[in-house]
Amino acid sequence: METTFDLENITGLSEEEAAAILKNEGYNELPSQKKQSLFSIFLNVLKEPMLLLLLIAGTIYLFLGEVRDAFILLVFVFVVVGITFNQEIKTERALEALKNLSSPRALVIRGGEQKRIPGREVVKGDIIILREGDRIPADGVVLSSTNLLVDESLLTGESLAVRKCESTGLTHSLKPEQLGGDDLPFVYSGTLVIQGHGVAQVSETGIHTEMGKIGKALGTIAEEDSLLKKETAQIIKTFAIFGGILCAVVVIVYGLTRGDWLHGLLAGLSLSMALLPEEFSVVLLIFLSMGVWRLSKRNVLVRRMPAIETLGASTVLCVDKTGTLTLNRMILNSLFSKGEYCELEKNKCLLEKFHELLEFGYLASQRDPFDPLEKEIKRNTEKFLSNTEHIHEEWKTVREYPLSKNLLALSNVWKSPDSGKYVIATKGAPEAIFDLCHLSEAEKEELSAHVQEMANRGLRLLGVAKASFQDDSLPEKQHDFEFEFIGLLGFVDPVRPSVAQSIKECYKAGIRVIMITGDYPGTAQHIARQIGLENPDKYITGPELANMDQQELSEKIKVTNIFARVVPEQKLTIVNALKQNGEVVAMTGDGVNDAPALKSAHIGIAMGERGTDVARESASIVLLNDDFFSIVAAVRIGRRIFDNLKKAIGYIFSVHMPIAGLALFPILFNLPLVLLPAHIAFLELIIDPACSTVFEAEPEEKNIMNRSPRNLQERMFGRKNLALSLVQGISMLAGVIAVFLYALHMGKGEADARTLTFATLVIANLTLIVANLSWSQSLIKTLSSENKALRYVLVGALSGLVLVLYVPALRSMFRFSLLHGDDLLIVCLVGTLSIAWLRLLKSQINNNI
């Protein structure tokens, strides 16, 4: 609606008043997650138990005067701290870089002058000027509007812009009753002006806006710990209790039998490091960090690492239509004129009978439009009608008749310099155009059938009409012209090109897809059929959902894949209902309205390019390129990560048995110590993290996307996994102890026995890696696979072993002796055979372990 509003008579707030309000109420911005300081990151790194044990052991060595051993341990500490600290810093920077949608700038009237200020400095009571392309900085009441259309899809999910009208009451007493809908005098923070202009007075800022209320509601949703985190915590607790008791026994036994309590403490620390329960968490963190890095290469940012574990278990994907399944931009797809249809995408040239329809659709639009519909009309007009008589560059606009509550149509009056008469072009809702053209009931009925047919195809329709006028004085109302109906323009919000294939991939992987949208059911069903969504004929609307009890919703949601005309709270209700049915829910979205559901879902997937900060901070995963296909890629990678993580954890469980056994065995039987803290640190620092990299880099199983989603309750350390790990660990321990006893039996000294045993342990360790990478193929085939990380680790570990064995300075630091050819033969044979014999059991072992 058009009103007269004199900006020159408005003074707005003074700078002093605005400053006082700003000081009292704070900045116009939403609270964000607190950024970690460098000092807090450093403290968190130093809290790792392995580092603390290394520091304690290094201090004891210094106290004993053994500076060389202390130096080795401190070097390990600095290396681990550096790697972990660098990873934390990179994560913080990635999250900070993602917040690329900073506070919009606002045009306000302060002290009678118009000025642009940062949106965060807007205060309650400010007068803001709204123009095409502006993002509204705060909630407000419209004082004046001229053809003002606002895109509120961030809040309502409705892809179509809504009309705004000016308020008629006292602005301070007005409160918005419900978001969305045409002809309301309210505007909201974060929404976008796509057409017209207006003036509004700010009513709420910051957390008090509608966007802020949704952000505040996120704090009431508790995040759930992942199954893997809970399981790992239980294992850590068990190991901690058992390991603590055992280490205390070792210190006491060593001190009583050998009379050396400080070295007994070192022996206890060695056993602690061998049994350290947090070691599982450290390896898990490293492995998942590598997964985060790999996903980032696919334009997928993981904000919460447990989401990687849950990805492969997803059974339902709840998808917000606007901007996720579709491109969120209207494309002129279909024309209707003179009883015939024309599909533009199928035509390189346009038949003459449709020229007039495009011509007057263009004349009823702005010359340089911002509105996406008018941009699309202009693009097609220039494409099909350039260099024809239907383009009137010399015509001048004389008057505009804007949209109103009573007439959903707008008209532009043009004057032709040749004929001197006025030409009027109008476009708007088909019913309004029918009314302007004074059609008979029979004509209306006939055209309404065509309108319904096009609407059923998911098209948004605009009617177009024309008129001419000879008098010098133009009428006040559009109804005073004699309009002639020309035709209909049909616009479609196109589906993303990769969506249909992605939906097929989801169904193949046993993942159900549900569309949740604020649009009408007809539009949703049309999109559903385009993308191949199952059961497109069944849907539930928001009002229907509001009247359902929990039991009815739980039943109907099992077979319904379309939810239309829903409001934000209902999206959260849908996600929670699915969770109560035992589904593992992934939810995609980009708007503020999606944030609660994103946070409540097992996996929240936000859009990075057009998504809001609130949505991104609530989500577990952010698609940096907004590509729906990336979701399927993320699921594939998630399944691969979980498969390989399972293998890696099994390996870690196995390898700790011989390490712990070698730390404990000599003490119980009063034999020379084999493993000192430096040796265990060597193994932990080089082999375990490196092996995590190898397992992470292992290619996916061929059938990974043809399986049903794994049960989220499936334990990482199930009976089969535990049994296999125990067999492998006991076999390794038997081999290295056999070598150790053999060396002592042959009269070799402490250094010789330690060297032989340690080298055998390293070879057995590397064999264990290869054996656990794949139980479906031979060791030789595994070694020749495309896993470059495996070759790097094997070469690196063997090179490190050679260096500590044959470089005199390093050999002395590790208290080793020189190995000869026959020694190396024993090391290689025992180290390899202690694991290789288990390959004979592969036919009895489930490949999915």
Coordinates of N, CA and C in Angstrom, one line a residue, residues 607-796:
M607 N 23.5 -25.2 6.3 CA 24.1 -24.7 5.1 C 25.1 -23.6 5.4
G608 N 26.2 -23.6 4.8 CA 27.3 -22.6 5.1 C 27.2 -21.3 4.4
E609 N 26.8 -21.4 3.1 CA 26.8 -20.2 2.3 C 25.6 -19.2 2.6
R610 N 24.4 -19.8 2.7 CA 23.3 -18.9 2.9 C 22.7 -19.1 4.3
G611 N 23.2 -20.0 5.1 CA 22.7 -20.3 6.4 C 23.0 -19.2 7.4
T612 N 22.2 -19.1 8.4 CA 22.4 -18.1 9.5 C 23.4 -18.6 10.5
D613 N 24.0 -17.6 11.2 CA 24.9 -18.0 12.3 C 24.3 -18.9 13.3
V614 N 23.0 -18.6 13.7 CA 22.3 -19.4 14.7 C 22.3 -20.9 14.2
A615 N 21.9 -21.1 12.9 CA 21.8 -22.4 12.4 C 23.1 -23.1 12.4
R616 N 24.2 -22.4 12.0 CA 25.5 -23.0 11.9 C 26.0 -23.4 13.3
E617 N 25.8 -22.5 14.3 CA 26.3 -22.8 15.6 C 25.5 -23.9 16.3
S618 N 24.3 -24.2 15.8 CA 23.4 -25.2 16.4 C 23.7 -26.6 15.7
A619 N 24.3 -26.6 14.6 CA 24.5 -27.8 13.8 C 25.8 -28.5 14.2
S620 N 25.8 -29.8 13.9 CA 27.0 -30.7 14.1 C 27.9 -30.6 12.9
I621 N 27.2 -30.4 11.7 CA 27.9 -30.4 10.4 C 27.5 -29.2 9.6
V622 N 28.4 -28.6 8.9 CA 28.0 -27.5 8.0 C 28.5 -27.8 6.6
L623 N 27.6 -27.7 5.6 CA 28.0 -27.9 4.2 C 28.4 -26.5 3.7
L624 N 29.7 -26.4 3.4 CA 30.3 -25.1 3.1 C 29.8 -24.6 1.7
N625 N 29.5 -25.6 0.8 CA 29.0 -25.2 -0.5 C 27.5 -25.4 -0.7
D626 N 26.8 -25.7 0.3 CA 25.3 -25.8 0.3 C 24.9 -26.9 -0.7
D627 N 25.7 -27.8 -1.1 CA 25.4 -28.9 -2.0 C 24.8 -30.0 -1.3
F628 N 23.5 -30.4 -1.7 CA 22.9 -31.5 -1.1 C 23.6 -32.8 -1.3
F629 N 24.3 -32.9 -2.4 CA 25.0 -34.1 -2.7 C 26.1 -34.4 -1.7
S630 N 26.6 -33.3 -1.0 CA 27.6 -33.4 0.0 C 27.2 -34.2 1.2
I631 N 25.8 -34.2 1.4 CA 25.3 -35.0 2.5 C 25.5 -36.5 2.3
V632 N 25.3 -36.9 1.1 CA 25.5 -38.4 0.8 C 27.0 -38.7 0.9
A633 N 27.8 -37.8 0.4 CA 29.3 -38.0 0.5 C 29.7 -38.0 1.9
A634 N 29.1 -37.2 2.8 CA 29.4 -37.2 4.2 C 29.0 -38.5 4.9
V635 N 27.8 -39.0 4.5 CA 27.4 -40.3 5.0 C 28.3 -41.4 4.6
R636 N 28.7 -41.4 3.4 CA 29.7 -42.4 2.9 C 31.0 -42.4 3.7
I637 N 31.5 -41.1 3.8 CA 32.7 -41.0 4.6 C 32.5 -41.4 6.1
G638 N 31.3 -41.0 6.6 CA 31.1 -41.3 8.0 C 31.0 -42.8 8.2
R639 N 30.4 -43.6 7.3 CA 30.4 -45.0 7.4 C 31.9 -45.6 7.3
R640 N 32.6 -45.1 6.4 CA 34.0 -45.5 6.2 C 34.8 -45.2 7.4
I641 N 34.6 -44.0 8.0 CA 35.3 -43.7 9.2 C 35.0 -44.6 10.4
F642 N 33.7 -44.9 10.5 CA 33.3 -45.8 11.6 C 33.9 -47.2 11.4
D643 N 33.8 -47.7 10.2 CA 34.4 -49.0 9.9 C 35.9 -49.1 10.3
N644 N 36.6 -48.1 9.8 CA 38.0 -48.1 10.0 C 38.4 -47.7 11.4
L645 N 37.6 -46.9 12.1 CA 37.8 -46.6 13.5 C 37.6 -47.9 14.3
K646 N 36.6 -48.7 14.0 CA 36.4 -50.0 14.6 C 37.6 -50.9 14.6
K647 N 38.2 -50.9 13.4 CA 39.4 -51.7 13.2 C 40.6 -51.1 14.0
A648 N 40.7 -49.8 14.0 CA 41.8 -49.1 14.7 C 41.7 -49.3 16.2
I649 N 40.5 -49.2 16.7 CA 40.3 -49.4 18.2 C 40.6 -50.9 18.5
G650 N 40.2 -51.8 17.7 CA 40.6 -53.2 17.9 C 42.1 -53.4 18.0
Y651 N 42.7 -52.7 17.1 CA 44.2 -52.8 17.0 C 44.8 -52.2 18.3
I652 N 44.3 -51.0 18.7 CA 44.8 -50.4 19.9 C 44.6 -51.3 21.1
F653 N 43.5 -51.9 21.2 CA 43.2 -52.8 22.3 C 44.2 -54.0 22.3
S654 N 44.4 -54.5 21.1 CA 45.4 -55.7 21.0 C 46.8 -55.3 21.4
V655 N 47.2 -54.2 20.9 CA 48.7 -53.8 21.1 C 49.0 -53.4 22.5
H656 N 48.0 -53.1 23.3 CA 48.3 -52.7 24.7 C 48.6 -53.9 25.6
M657 N 48.1 -55.1 25.1 CA 48.3 -56.2 26.0 C 49.8 -56.6 26.0
P658 N 50.5 -56.7 24.9 CA 52.0 -57.0 25.0 C 52.8 -55.9 25.7
I659 N 52.4 -54.6 25.5 CA 53.1 -53.5 26.1 C 52.9 -53.6 27.6
A660 N 51.7 -53.8 28.1 CA 51.4 -53.9 29.5 C 52.1 -55.2 30.1
G661 N 52.0 -56.2 29.3 CA 52.6 -57.5 29.8 C 54.1 -57.4 30.0
L662 N 54.7 -56.7 29.0 CA 56.2 -56.6 29.1 C 56.6 -55.6 30.3
A663 N 55.7 -54.7 30.6 CA 56.0 -53.8 31.8 C 55.8 -54.6 33.1
L664 N 54.9 -55.5 33.1 CA 54.5 -56.2 34.3 C 55.3 -57.5 34.6
F665 N 55.5 -58.3 33.5 CA 56.1 -59.6 33.6 C 57.5 -59.6 34.3
P666 N 58.4 -58.7 34.0 CA 59.7 -58.8 34.6 C 59.6 -58.5 36.1
I667 N 58.7 -57.6 36.5 CA 58.6 -57.2 37.9 C 58.0 -58.4 38.7
L668 N 57.0 -59.1 38.2 CA 56.4 -60.2 38.9 C 57.4 -61.4 39.1
F669 N 58.3 -61.6 38.2 CA 59.2 -62.7 38.2 C 60.7 -62.3 38.5
N670 N 60.8 -61.0 39.0 CA 62.2 -60.5 39.4 C 63.2 -60.7 38.3
L671 N 62.8 -60.2 37.1 CA 63.7 -60.2 35.9 C 64.0 -58.8 35.5
P672 N 65.1 -58.6 34.7 CA 65.4 -57.2 34.2 C 64.3 -56.6 33.5
L673 N 64.1 -55.2 33.8 CA 63.1 -54.5 33.1 C 63.3 -54.4 31.6
V674 N 62.2 -54.6 30.8 CA 62.3 -54.5 29.4 C 62.0 -53.1 28.9
L675 N 60.8 -52.6 29.3 CA 60.3 -51.3 28.8 C 60.4 -50.2 29.8
L676 N 61.1 -49.2 29.4 CA 61.2 -48.0 30.2 C 60.3 -46.9 29.7
P677 N 60.0 -45.9 30.5 CA 59.1 -44.8 30.0 C 59.4 -44.3 28.6
A678 N 60.7 -44.2 28.2 CA 61.1 -43.7 26.9 C 60.6 -44.6 25.8
H679 N 60.8 -45.9 26.1 CA 60.4 -46.9 25.1 C 58.9 -46.9 24.8
I680 N 58.1 -46.8 25.9 CA 56.6 -46.7 25.7 C 56.2 -45.4 25.0
A681 N 56.9 -44.3 25.4 CA 56.6 -43.0 24.7 C 57.0 -43.1 23.2
F682 N 58.0 -43.9 22.9 CA 58.4 -44.1 21.5 C 57.3 -44.8 20.8
L683 N 56.8 -45.9 21.4 CA 55.7 -46.6 20.8 C 54.4 -45.8 20.6
E684 N 54.1 -45.1 21.7 CA 52.8 -44.3 21.6 C 52.9 -43.2 20.6
L685 N 54.0 -42.5 20.6 CA 54.2 -41.3 19.8 C 54.3 -41.6 18.3
I686 N 55.0 -42.7 17.9 CA 55.2 -43.0 16.5 C 54.2 -44.0 16.0
I687 N 54.0 -45.1 16.7 CA 53.2 -46.2 16.1 C 51.7 -45.9 16.2
D688 N 51.2 -45.7 17.4 CA 49.8 -45.6 17.6 C 49.1 -44.4 16.8
P689 N 49.6 -43.2 16.9 CA 49.0 -42.1 16.1 C 49.1 -42.4 14.6
A690 N 50.3 -42.9 14.2 CA 50.5 -43.2 12.8 C 49.6 -44.3 12.3
C691 N 49.3 -45.3 13.2 CA 48.4 -46.4 12.8 C 47.0 -45.8 12.6
S692 N 46.6 -44.9 13.4 CA 45.3 -44.3 13.3 C 45.2 -43.6 11.9
T693 N 46.3 -43.0 11.5 CA 46.3 -42.4 10.1 C 46.1 -43.5 9.1
V694 N 46.8 -44.6 9.2 CA 46.7 -45.7 8.3 C 45.3 -46.2 8.2
F695 N 44.7 -46.5 9.3 CA 43.4 -47.0 9.3 C 42.4 -46.0 8.7
E696 N 42.6 -44.7 9.0 CA 41.7 -43.7 8.5 C 41.8 -43.6 7.0
A697 N 43.0 -43.8 6.5 CA 43.2 -43.7 5.0 C 42.8 -45.0 4.2
E698 N 42.5 -46.0 4.9 CA 42.1 -47.3 4.3 C 40.8 -47.0 3.4
P699 N 40.8 -47.5 2.1 CA 39.6 -47.3 1.3 C 38.4 -47.9 1.9
E700 N 37.3 -47.4 1.5 CA 36.0 -48.0 2.0 C 35.7 -49.3 1.5
E701 N 34.9 -50.1 2.2 CA 34.5 -51.4 1.7 C 33.6 -51.2 0.5
K702 N 33.6 -52.1 -0.4 CA 32.8 -51.9 -1.7 C 31.3 -51.8 -1.5
N703 N 30.8 -52.5 -0.4 CA 29.4 -52.5 -0.2 C 28.9 -51.5 0.8
I704 N 29.7 -50.5 1.1 CA 29.5 -49.6 2.2 C 28.2 -48.9 2.1
M705 N 27.7 -48.5 0.9 CA 26.5 -47.8 0.7 C 25.3 -48.7 0.3
N706 N 25.5 -50.0 0.4 CA 24.4 -50.9 0.1 C 24.0 -51.6 1.4
R707 N 24.5 -51.2 2.5 CA 24.1 -51.8 3.8 C 23.0 -51.0 4.4
S708 N 22.3 -51.6 5.3 CA 21.4 -50.9 6.1 C 22.2 -50.1 7.1
P709 N 21.6 -49.0 7.6 CA 22.3 -48.2 8.7 C 22.6 -49.1 9.9
R710 N 23.8 -49.0 10.4 CA 24.1 -49.8 11.6 C 23.3 -49.4 12.8
N711 N 23.1 -50.3 13.7 CA 22.3 -50.0 14.9 C 23.2 -49.1 15.8
L712 N 22.6 -48.0 16.2 CA 23.3 -47.0 17.0 C 23.7 -47.6 18.3
Q713 N 23.0 -48.6 18.7 CA 23.4 -49.3 20.0 C 24.5 -50.3 19.8
E714 N 24.9 -50.5 18.6 CA 26.0 -51.5 18.4 C 27.2 -51.0 19.1
R715 N 27.8 -51.9 19.9 CA 29.0 -51.5 20.6 C 30.2 -51.6 19.8
M716 N 31.1 -50.6 20.0 CA 32.4 -50.6 19.4 C 33.2 -51.8 19.8
F717 N 33.1 -52.1 21.1 CA 33.8 -53.2 21.7 C 32.9 -54.4 22.1
G718 N 32.2 -54.9 21.0 CA 31.3 -56.0 21.3 C 32.1 -57.3 21.6
R719 N 31.4 -58.4 21.8 CA 32.1 -59.6 22.2 C 33.0 -60.1 21.1
K720 N 32.6 -60.1 19.9 CA 33.4 -60.6 18.8 C 34.7 -59.7 18.7
N721 N 34.5 -58.4 18.7 CA 35.7 -57.5 18.6 C 36.6 -57.8 19.8
L722 N 36.1 -57.9 21.0 CA 36.9 -58.1 22.2 C 37.6 -59.4 22.1
A723 N 36.9 -60.5 21.6 CA 37.5 -61.8 21.5 C 38.7 -61.8 20.6
L724 N 38.5 -61.1 19.4 CA 39.5 -61.1 18.4 C 40.7 -60.3 18.9
S725 N 40.5 -59.2 19.6 CA 41.6 -58.4 20.1 C 42.3 -59.1 21.2
L726 N 41.6 -59.8 22.0 CA 42.3 -60.6 23.1 C 43.2 -61.7 22.5
V727 N 42.7 -62.4 21.4 CA 43.5 -63.4 20.8 C 44.7 -62.8 20.2
Q728 N 44.6 -61.7 19.5 CA 45.7 -61.1 18.9 C 46.7 -60.6 19.9
G729 N 46.2 -59.9 21.0 CA 47.1 -59.4 22.0 C 47.8 -60.5 22.7
I730 N 47.1 -61.6 23.1 CA 47.8 -62.7 23.8 C 48.8 -63.4 22.9
S731 N 48.5 -63.5 21.6 CA 49.5 -64.1 20.7 C 50.8 -63.2 20.6
M732 N 50.6 -61.9 20.5 CA 51.8 -61.0 20.4 C 52.6 -61.1 21.7
L733 N 51.9 -61.1 22.9 CA 52.5 -61.1 24.2 C 53.3 -62.4 24.3
A734 N 52.7 -63.5 23.9 CA 53.4 -64.8 24.0 C 54.7 -64.8 23.1
G735 N 54.6 -64.2 21.9 CA 55.8 -64.1 21.1 C 56.9 -63.3 21.7
V736 N 56.6 -62.1 22.2 CA 57.7 -61.2 22.7 C 58.3 -61.7 24.0
I737 N 57.4 -62.3 24.8 CA 57.9 -62.9 26.1 C 58.8 -64.1 25.7
A738 N 58.4 -64.9 24.7 CA 59.3 -66.0 24.3 C 60.6 -65.5 23.9
V739 N 60.7 -64.5 23.1 CA 62.0 -63.9 22.7 C 62.8 -63.4 23.9
F740 N 62.1 -62.7 24.8 CA 62.7 -62.2 26.0 C 63.4 -63.3 26.9
L741 N 62.6 -64.4 27.1 CA 63.1 -65.5 27.9 C 64.2 -66.3 27.1
Y742 N 64.0 -66.4 25.8 CA 65.1 -67.0 25.0 C 66.4 -66.3 25.2
A743 N 66.3 -64.9 25.1 CA 67.6 -64.1 25.2 C 68.2 -64.3 26.6
L744 N 67.4 -64.3 27.6 CA 68.0 -64.6 29.0 C 68.5 -66.0 29.1
H745 N 67.8 -67.0 28.5 CA 68.3 -68.3 28.6 C 69.6 -68.5 27.8
M746 N 69.8 -67.8 26.8 CA 71.0 -67.9 26.0 C 72.2 -67.1 26.6
G747 N 71.9 -66.5 27.8 CA 73.0 -65.8 28.5 C 73.2 -64.4 28.0
K748 N 72.3 -63.9 27.3 CA 72.5 -62.5 26.8 C 72.2 -61.5 28.0
G749 N 72.8 -60.4 27.9 CA 72.7 -59.4 29.0 C 71.4 -58.7 28.9
E750 N 71.2 -57.8 29.9 CA 69.9 -57.0 30.0 C 69.7 -56.2 28.8
A751 N 70.7 -55.5 28.3 CA 70.5 -54.7 27.1 C 70.2 -55.5 25.9
D752 N 70.9 -56.6 25.7 CA 70.6 -57.5 24.5 C 69.2 -58.0 24.6
A753 N 68.7 -58.5 25.8 CA 67.4 -59.0 25.9 C 66.3 -57.9 25.6
R754 N 66.6 -56.7 26.1 CA 65.7 -55.6 25.9 C 65.6 -55.3 24.4
T755 N 66.7 -55.2 23.8 CA 66.8 -54.8 22.4 C 66.0 -55.9 21.5
L756 N 66.3 -57.1 21.7 CA 65.6 -58.2 20.9 C 64.1 -58.1 21.2
T757 N 63.7 -58.0 22.4 CA 62.3 -58.0 22.7 C 61.6 -56.7 22.1
F758 N 62.2 -55.6 22.3 CA 61.6 -54.4 21.8 C 61.5 -54.4 20.3
A759 N 62.5 -54.9 19.6 CA 62.5 -54.9 18.1 C 61.4 -55.9 17.6
T760 N 61.3 -57.0 18.4 CA 60.2 -58.0 18.0 C 58.8 -57.4 18.2
L761 N 58.7 -56.6 19.3 CA 57.4 -56.0 19.6 C 57.1 -55.0 18.4
V762 N 58.0 -54.2 17.9 CA 57.8 -53.3 16.9 C 57.4 -54.0 15.6
I763 N 58.1 -55.1 15.2 CA 57.7 -55.9 14.0 C 56.3 -56.5 14.1
A764 N 56.0 -57.1 15.3 CA 54.7 -57.6 15.6 C 53.6 -56.6 15.5
N765 N 54.0 -55.4 16.0 CA 53.1 -54.3 15.9 C 52.7 -53.9 14.5
L766 N 53.7 -53.8 13.6 CA 53.5 -53.4 12.2 C 52.7 -54.5 11.5
T767 N 53.0 -55.8 11.9 CA 52.2 -56.9 11.3 C 50.8 -56.8 11.7
L768 N 50.6 -56.5 12.9 CA 49.2 -56.3 13.5 C 48.4 -55.3 12.7
I769 N 49.1 -54.2 12.4 CA 48.4 -53.1 11.6 C 47.9 -53.7 10.3
V770 N 48.8 -54.4 9.5 CA 48.4 -54.9 8.2 C 47.3 -55.9 8.3
A771 N 47.4 -56.8 9.4 CA 46.4 -57.8 9.6 C 45.0 -57.2 9.9
N772 N 45.0 -56.1 10.5 CA 43.7 -55.5 11.0 C 43.1 -54.6 9.9
L773 N 43.8 -54.2 8.9 CA 43.3 -53.3 7.9 C 42.1 -53.9 7.1
S774 N 42.3 -55.2 6.8 CA 41.2 -55.9 6.1 C 41.3 -57.4 6.4
W775 N 40.1 -57.9 6.9 CA 40.1 -59.4 7.2 C 39.5 -60.1 6.0
S776 N 39.3 -59.4 4.9 CA 38.7 -60.1 3.7 C 39.7 -60.3 2.6
Q777 N 41.0 -59.8 2.8 CA 42.0 -60.1 1.8 C 43.3 -60.4 2.5
S778 N 44.2 -61.0 1.7 CA 45.5 -61.5 2.2 C 46.4 -60.3 2.7
L779 N 47.4 -60.7 3.5 CA 48.4 -59.7 3.9 C 49.1 -59.1 2.7
I780 N 49.4 -59.9 1.7 CA 50.2 -59.4 0.5 C 49.3 -58.4 -0.2
K781 N 48.0 -58.8 -0.4 CA 47.1 -57.8 -1.1 C 46.9 -56.5 -0.3
T782 N 46.9 -56.7 1.0 CA 46.7 -55.4 1.8 C 48.0 -54.6 1.6
L783 N 49.1 -55.2 1.6 CA 50.4 -54.4 1.5 C 50.5 -53.7 0.1
S784 N 49.8 -54.3 -0.9 CA 49.9 -53.7 -2.2 C 48.7 -52.8 -2.6
S785 N 47.9 -52.5 -1.5 CA 46.7 -51.6 -1.8 C 47.1 -50.2 -2.0
E786 N 46.1 -49.3 -2.3 CA 46.3 -47.9 -2.6 C 46.6 -47.1 -1.4
N787 N 46.6 -47.7 -0.2 CA 46.8 -47.0 1.0 C 48.3 -46.5 1.2
K788 N 48.5 -45.2 0.7 CA 49.8 -44.7 0.7 C 50.3 -44.5 2.2
A789 N 49.4 -44.1 3.0 CA 49.7 -43.9 4.4 C 50.4 -45.2 5.1
L790 N 49.9 -46.4 4.7 CA 50.4 -47.6 5.2 C 51.9 -47.7 4.8
R791 N 52.2 -47.4 3.6 CA 53.6 -47.6 3.2 C 54.5 -46.5 3.9
Y792 N 54.0 -45.3 4.1 CA 54.7 -44.3 4.8 C 55.0 -44.7 6.2
V793 N 54.0 -45.3 6.9 CA 54.1 -45.6 8.3 C 55.1 -46.8 8.4
L794 N 54.9 -47.8 7.5 CA 55.8 -49.0 7.6 C 57.3 -48.5 7.4
V795 N 57.5 -47.7 6.4 CA 58.9 -47.2 6.1 C 59.4 -46.3 7.3
G796 N 58.5 -45.4 7.7 CA 58.9 -44.5 8.8 C 59.2 -45.3 10.1

